[in-house]
């Protein structure tokens, strides 16, 4: 599909949805079993339930809830006001702006910036090349690999291993049960 698609209500889709060079405006609930390939802009107010794979190039503005089982591949900018529940893997090249809660069971691979105001609950592995800005709470079980800068205003609860090459700026509380490997500067 090319162009603009405006949807209201509930949509159940089994198969593949391809959107190139257009805009998808959605209000309601979207249930997808299959693959969603999108190049363009998605504006979502409501709930997106996805079982399979989401491939994205562009911008996503979400007010609501995104539930994903499998893999999310992202190139662009993600603005989320609501809740993101992910069981699988998140691969991001770009910027991730979160304003509430992110629940992740799996791996988060990020090249770019992660700006979080709220709570991040992660069970798995976080690989970050870039900058992590956190205002709120980060609960982490697993391994955190960071090349760049970590700016924390709030609380970091870590059970596992933190590997940091760069700079750690901390205004708040760091609770660590495990190992901290730092090559760089701690402020």
PDB file of C-alpha atoms in Angstrom:
ATOM      1  CA  UNK A   1       0.000   0.000   0.000  1.00  0.00           C
ATOM      2  CA  UNK A   2       1.150   3.537  -0.778  1.00  0.00           C
ATOM      3  CA  UNK A   3      -0.548   6.584   0.610  1.00  0.00           C
ATOM      4  CA  UNK A   4      -2.501   7.248   3.763  1.00  0.00           C
ATOM      5  CA  UNK A   5      -4.600   4.774   5.726  1.00  0.00           C
ATOM      6  CA  UNK A   6      -6.955   5.887   8.510  1.00  0.00           C
ATOM      7  CA  UNK A   7      -8.391   3.159  10.719  1.00  0.00           C
ATOM      8  CA  UNK A   8     -10.841   3.237  13.636  1.00  0.00           C
ATOM      9  CA  UNK A   9     -12.031   0.226  15.560  1.00  0.00           C
ATOM     10  CA  UNK A  10     -10.647  -3.283  15.867  1.00  0.00           C
ATOM     11  CA  UNK A  11      -8.702  -5.051  13.149  1.00  0.00           C
ATOM     12  CA  UNK A  12      -7.613  -8.688  13.181  1.00  0.00           C
ATOM     13  CA  UNK A  13      -5.035  -9.508  10.531  1.00  0.00           C
ATOM     14  CA  UNK A  14      -3.357 -12.800   9.709  1.00  0.00           C
ATOM     15  CA  UNK A  15      -0.632 -12.525   7.141  1.00  0.00           C
ATOM     16  CA  UNK A  16       1.592  -9.697   5.988  1.00  0.00           C
ATOM     17  CA  UNK A  17       0.964  -5.946   5.904  1.00  0.00           C
ATOM     18  CA  UNK A  18       3.286  -3.796   3.801  1.00  0.00           C
ATOM     19  CA  UNK A  19       3.109   0.004   3.902  1.00  0.00           C
ATOM     20  CA  UNK A  20       5.608   2.009   1.852  1.00  0.00           C
ATOM     21  CA  UNK A  21       6.003   5.728   1.774  1.00  0.00           C
ATOM     22  CA  UNK A  22       2.781   6.550   3.476  1.00  0.00           C
ATOM     23  CA  UNK A  23       1.081   7.261   6.735  1.00  0.00           C
ATOM     24  CA  UNK A  24      -0.987   4.971   8.927  1.00  0.00           C
ATOM     25  CA  UNK A  25      -3.311   6.611  11.450  1.00  0.00           C
ATOM     26  CA  UNK A  26      -4.975   4.168  13.809  1.00  0.00           C
ATOM     27  CA  UNK A  27      -7.442   4.492  16.690  1.00  0.00           C
ATOM     28  CA  UNK A  28      -8.522   1.314  18.388  1.00  0.00           C
ATOM     29  CA  UNK A  29      -7.035  -2.171  18.585  1.00  0.00           C
ATOM     30  CA  UNK A  30      -4.896  -3.891  15.966  1.00  0.00           C
ATOM     31  CA  UNK A  31      -4.217  -7.613  16.320  1.00  0.00           C
ATOM     32  CA  UNK A  32      -1.644  -8.933  13.872  1.00  0.00           C
ATOM     33  CA  UNK A  33      -0.413 -12.473  13.368  1.00  0.00           C
ATOM     34  CA  UNK A  34       2.239 -12.276  10.725  1.00  0.00           C
ATOM     35  CA  UNK A  35       4.690  -9.665   9.565  1.00  0.00           C
ATOM     36  CA  UNK A  36       4.336  -5.888   9.479  1.00  0.00           C
ATOM     37  CA  UNK A  37       6.678  -4.017   7.149  1.00  0.00           C
ATOM     38  CA  UNK A  38       6.351  -0.255   7.342  1.00  0.00           C
ATOM     39  CA  UNK A  39       8.215   2.593   5.691  1.00  0.00           C
ATOM     40  CA  UNK A  40       6.681   5.854   6.721  1.00  0.00           C
ATOM     41  CA  UNK A  41       4.845   7.132   9.757  1.00  0.00           C
ATOM     42  CA  UNK A  42       2.533   5.332  12.148  1.00  0.00           C
ATOM     43  CA  UNK A  43       0.344   7.280  14.553  1.00  0.00           C
ATOM     44  CA  UNK A  44      -1.361   4.952  17.001  1.00  0.00           C
ATOM     45  CA  UNK A  45      -3.862   5.688  19.737  1.00  0.00           C
ATOM     46  CA  UNK A  46      -4.908   2.426  21.265  1.00  0.00           C
ATOM     47  CA  UNK A  47      -3.385  -1.030  21.402  1.00  0.00           C
ATOM     48  CA  UNK A  48      -1.185  -2.933  18.969  1.00  0.00           C
ATOM     49  CA  UNK A  49      -0.807  -6.664  19.523  1.00  0.00           C
ATOM     50  CA  UNK A  50       1.776  -8.292  17.280  1.00  0.00           C
ATOM     51  CA  UNK A  51       2.811 -11.924  17.089  1.00  0.00           C
ATOM     52  CA  UNK A  52       5.714 -12.297  14.684  1.00  0.00           C
ATOM     53  CA  UNK A  53       7.996  -9.598  13.302  1.00  0.00           C
ATOM     54  CA  UNK A  54       7.826  -5.830  12.919  1.00  0.00           C
ATOM     55  CA  UNK A  55      10.226  -4.190  10.475  1.00  0.00           C
ATOM     56  CA  UNK A  56      10.212  -0.429  10.641  1.00  0.00           C
ATOM     57  CA  UNK A  57      11.792   2.513   8.828  1.00  0.00           C
ATOM     58  CA  UNK A  58      10.390   5.831   9.864  1.00  0.00           C
ATOM     59  CA  UNK A  59       8.644   7.297  12.857  1.00  0.00           C
ATOM     60  CA  UNK A  60       6.216   5.759  15.332  1.00  0.00           C
ATOM     61  CA  UNK A  61       4.106   7.888  17.638  1.00  0.00           C
ATOM     62  CA  UNK A  62       2.277   5.702  20.121  1.00  0.00           C
ATOM     63  CA  UNK A  63      -0.196   6.650  22.817  1.00  0.00           C
ATOM     64  CA  UNK A  64      -1.357   3.427  24.298  1.00  0.00           C
ATOM     65  CA  UNK A  65       0.053  -0.068  24.532  1.00  0.00           C
ATOM     66  CA  UNK A  66       2.290  -2.106  22.238  1.00  0.00           C
ATOM     67  CA  UNK A  67       2.484  -5.840  22.885  1.00  0.00           C
ATOM     68  CA  UNK A  68       5.048  -7.704  20.792  1.00  0.00           C
ATOM     69  CA  UNK A  69       6.019 -11.371  20.763  1.00  0.00           C
ATOM     70  CA  UNK A  70       9.026 -12.036  18.551  1.00  0.00           C
ATOM     71  CA  UNK A  71      11.262  -9.379  17.002  1.00  0.00           C
ATOM     72  CA  UNK A  72      11.178  -5.627  16.444  1.00  0.00           C
ATOM     73  CA  UNK A  73      13.634  -4.148  13.943  1.00  0.00           C
ATOM     74  CA  UNK A  74      13.701  -0.375  13.970  1.00  0.00           C
ATOM     75  CA  UNK A  75      15.360   2.376  11.948  1.00  0.00           C
ATOM     76  CA  UNK A  76      14.199   5.838  12.856  1.00  0.00           C
ATOM     77  CA  UNK A  77      12.549   7.400  15.862  1.00  0.00           C
ATOM     78  CA  UNK A  78      10.175   5.813  18.345  1.00  0.00           C
ATOM     79  CA  UNK A  79       8.082   8.044  20.601  1.00  0.00           C
ATOM     80  CA  UNK A  80       6.091   6.086  23.145  1.00  0.00           C
ATOM     81  CA  UNK A  81       3.632   7.362  25.725  1.00  0.00           C
ATOM     82  CA  UNK A  82       2.208   4.279  27.275  1.00  0.00           C
ATOM     83  CA  UNK A  83       3.458   0.750  27.734  1.00  0.00           C
ATOM     84  CA  UNK A  84       5.668  -1.447  25.593  1.00  0.00           C
ATOM     85  CA  UNK A  85       5.675  -5.155  26.382  1.00  0.00           C
ATOM     86  CA  UNK A  86       8.204  -7.159  24.385  1.00  0.00           C
ATOM     87  CA  UNK A  87       8.995 -10.843  24.508  1.00  0.00           C
ATOM     88  CA  UNK A  88      11.787 -11.287  22.040  1.00  0.00           C
ATOM     89  CA  UNK A  89      14.409  -8.979  20.589  1.00  0.00           C
ATOM     90  CA  UNK A  90      14.463  -5.246  19.928  1.00  0.00           C
ATOM     91  CA  UNK A  91      16.984  -3.969  17.378  1.00  0.00           C
ATOM     92  CA  UNK A  92      17.051  -0.187  17.117  1.00  0.00           C
ATOM     93  CA  UNK A  93      19.080   2.192  14.982  1.00  0.00           C
ATOM     94  CA  UNK A  94      18.005   5.681  15.868  1.00  0.00           C
ATOM     95  CA  UNK A  95      16.351   7.237  18.875  1.00  0.00           C
ATOM     96  CA  UNK A  96      13.979   5.773  21.427  1.00  0.00           C
ATOM     97  CA  UNK A  97      11.950   8.145  23.586  1.00  0.00           C
ATOM     98  CA  UNK A  98       9.879   6.507  26.318  1.00  0.00           C
ATOM     99  CA  UNK A  99       7.561   8.275  28.729  1.00  0.00           C
ATOM    100  CA  UNK A 100       6.182   5.501  30.864  1.00  0.00           C
ATOM    101  CA  UNK A 101       7.003   1.798  31.127  1.00  0.00           C
ATOM    102  CA  UNK A 102       8.983  -0.676  29.041  1.00  0.00           C
ATOM    103  CA  UNK A 103       8.842  -4.373  29.886  1.00  0.00           C
ATOM    104  CA  UNK A 104      11.344  -6.478  27.944  1.00  0.00           C
ATOM    105  CA  UNK A 105      12.107 -10.173  28.110  1.00  0.00           C
ATOM    106  CA  UNK A 106      14.869 -10.806  25.649  1.00  0.00           C
ATOM    107  CA  UNK A 107      17.581  -8.671  24.080  1.00  0.00           C
ATOM    108  CA  UNK A 108      17.728  -4.953  23.420  1.00  0.00           C
ATOM    109  CA  UNK A 109      20.301  -3.872  20.832  1.00  0.00           C
ATOM    110  CA  UNK A 110      20.516  -0.109  20.390  1.00  0.00           C
ATOM    111  CA  UNK A 111      22.679   2.136  18.238  1.00  0.00           C
ATOM    112  CA  UNK A 112      21.719   5.680  19.060  1.00  0.00           C
ATOM    113  CA  UNK A 113      20.037   7.344  22.009  1.00  0.00           C
ATOM    114  CA  UNK A 114      17.658   5.964  24.609  1.00  0.00           C
ATOM    115  CA  UNK A 115      15.717   8.577  26.556  1.00  0.00           C
ATOM    116  CA  UNK A 116      13.561   7.128  29.319  1.00  0.00           C
ATOM    117  CA  UNK A 117      11.211   8.895  31.691  1.00  0.00           C
ATOM    118  CA  UNK A 118       9.534   6.194  33.646  1.00  0.00           C
ATOM    119  CA  UNK A 119      10.396   2.577  34.313  1.00  0.00           C
ATOM    120  CA  UNK A 120      12.406   0.039  32.332  1.00  0.00           C
ATOM    121  CA  UNK A 121      12.115  -3.607  33.333  1.00  0.00           C
ATOM    122  CA  UNK A 122      14.565  -5.809  31.464  1.00  0.00           C
ATOM    123  CA  UNK A 123      15.315  -9.505  31.708  1.00  0.00           C
ATOM    124  CA  UNK A 124      17.985 -10.396  29.230  1.00  0.00           C
ATOM    125  CA  UNK A 125      20.780  -8.436  27.611  1.00  0.00           C
ATOM    126  CA  UNK A 126      21.079  -4.750  26.776  1.00  0.00           C
ATOM    127  CA  UNK A 127      23.690  -3.741  24.207  1.00  0.00           C
ATOM    128  CA  UNK A 128      23.972   0.012  23.722  1.00  0.00           C
ATOM    129  CA  UNK A 129      26.252   2.073  21.517  1.00  0.00           C
ATOM    130  CA  UNK A 130      25.371   5.654  22.183  1.00  0.00           C
ATOM    131  CA  UNK A 131      23.761   7.434  25.080  1.00  0.00           C
ATOM    132  CA  UNK A 132      21.324   6.294  27.754  1.00  0.00           C
ATOM    133  CA  UNK A 133      19.410   9.017  29.575  1.00  0.00           C
ATOM    134  CA  UNK A 134      17.266   7.751  32.426  1.00  0.00           C
ATOM    135  CA  UNK A 135      14.887   9.688  34.661  1.00  0.00           C
ATOM    136  CA  UNK A 136      13.103   7.123  36.700  1.00  0.00           C
ATOM    137  CA  UNK A 137      13.822   3.515  37.524  1.00  0.00           C
ATOM    138  CA  UNK A 138      15.748   0.812  35.700  1.00  0.00           C
ATOM    139  CA  UNK A 139      15.276  -2.764  36.891  1.00  0.00           C
ATOM    140  CA  UNK A 140      17.680  -5.094  35.168  1.00  0.00           C
ATOM    141  CA  UNK A 141      18.403  -8.818  35.397  1.00  0.00           C
ATOM    142  CA  UNK A 142      21.113  -9.939  33.052  1.00  0.00           C
ATOM    143  CA  UNK A 143      23.978  -8.212  31.299  1.00  0.00           C
ATOM    144  CA  UNK A 144      24.281  -4.546  30.378  1.00  0.00           C
ATOM    145  CA  UNK A 145      26.933  -3.630  27.801  1.00  0.00           C
ATOM    146  CA  UNK A 146      27.320   0.095  27.194  1.00  0.00           C
ATOM    147  CA  UNK A 147      29.723   1.979  24.942  1.00  0.00           C
ATOM    148  CA  UNK A 148      29.071   5.639  25.410  1.00  0.00           C
ATOM    149  CA  UNK A 149      27.460   7.625  28.173  1.00  0.00           C
ATOM    150  CA  UNK A 150      25.001   6.684  30.911  1.00  0.00           C
ATOM    151  CA  UNK A 151      23.153   9.560  32.554  1.00  0.00           C
ATOM    152  CA  UNK A 152      21.019   8.441  35.478  1.00  0.00           C
ATOM    153  CA  UNK A 153      18.648  10.487  37.609  1.00  0.00           C
ATOM    154  CA  UNK A 154      16.778   8.021  39.699  1.00  0.00           C
ATOM    155  CA  UNK A 155      17.366   4.417  40.642  1.00  0.00           C
ATOM    156  CA  UNK A 156      19.246   1.605  38.934  1.00  0.00           C
ATOM    157  CA  UNK A 157      18.653  -1.910  40.250  1.00  0.00           C
ATOM    158  CA  UNK A 158      20.986  -4.422  38.623  1.00  0.00           C
ATOM    159  CA  UNK A 159      21.275  -8.153  39.159  1.00  0.00           C
ATOM    160  CA  UNK A 160      23.998  -9.359  36.881  1.00  0.00           C
ATOM    161  CA  UNK A 161      26.841  -7.626  35.102  1.00  0.00           C
ATOM    162  CA  UNK A 162      27.381  -4.041  33.979  1.00  0.00           C
ATOM    163  CA  UNK A 163      30.114  -3.429  31.400  1.00  0.00           C
ATOM    164  CA  UNK A 164      30.669   0.261  30.675  1.00  0.00           C
ATOM    165  CA  UNK A 165      33.162   1.866  28.320  1.00  0.00           C
ATOM    166  CA  UNK A 166      32.663   5.578  28.622  1.00  0.00           C
ATOM    167  CA  UNK A 167      31.147   7.816  31.246  1.00  0.00           C
ATOM    168  CA  UNK A 168      28.663   7.196  34.047  1.00  0.00           C
ATOM    169  CA  UNK A 169      26.885  10.208  35.510  1.00  0.00           C
ATOM    170  CA  UNK A 170      24.806   9.217  38.506  1.00  0.00           C
ATOM    171  CA  UNK A 171      22.384  11.345  40.512  1.00  0.00           C
ATOM    172  CA  UNK A 172      20.444   8.883  42.528  1.00  0.00           C
ATOM    173  CA  UNK A 173      20.884   5.313  43.687  1.00  0.00           C
ATOM    174  CA  UNK A 174      22.758   2.356  42.226  1.00  0.00           C
ATOM    175  CA  UNK A 175      21.925  -1.074  43.642  1.00  0.00           C
ATOM    176  CA  UNK A 176      24.204  -3.744  42.218  1.00  0.00           C
ATOM    177  CA  UNK A 177      24.184  -7.471  42.866  1.00  0.00           C
ATOM    178  CA  UNK A 178      26.878  -8.757  40.604  1.00  0.00           C
ATOM    179  CA  UNK A 179      29.818  -7.243  38.761  1.00  0.00           C
ATOM    180  CA  UNK A 180      30.629  -3.716  37.562  1.00  0.00           C
ATOM    181  CA  UNK A 181      33.329  -3.300  34.919  1.00  0.00           C
ATOM    182  CA  UNK A 182      34.079   0.358  34.170  1.00  0.00           C
ATOM    183  CA  UNK A 183      36.559   1.716  31.643  1.00  0.00           C
ATOM    184  CA  UNK A 184      36.156   5.430  31.758  1.00  0.00           C
ATOM    185  CA  UNK A 185      34.824   8.001  34.185  1.00  0.00           C
ATOM    186  CA  UNK A 186      32.377   7.835  37.078  1.00  0.00           C
ATOM    187  CA  UNK A 187      30.732  11.085  38.219  1.00  0.00           C
TER     188      UNK A 187
END
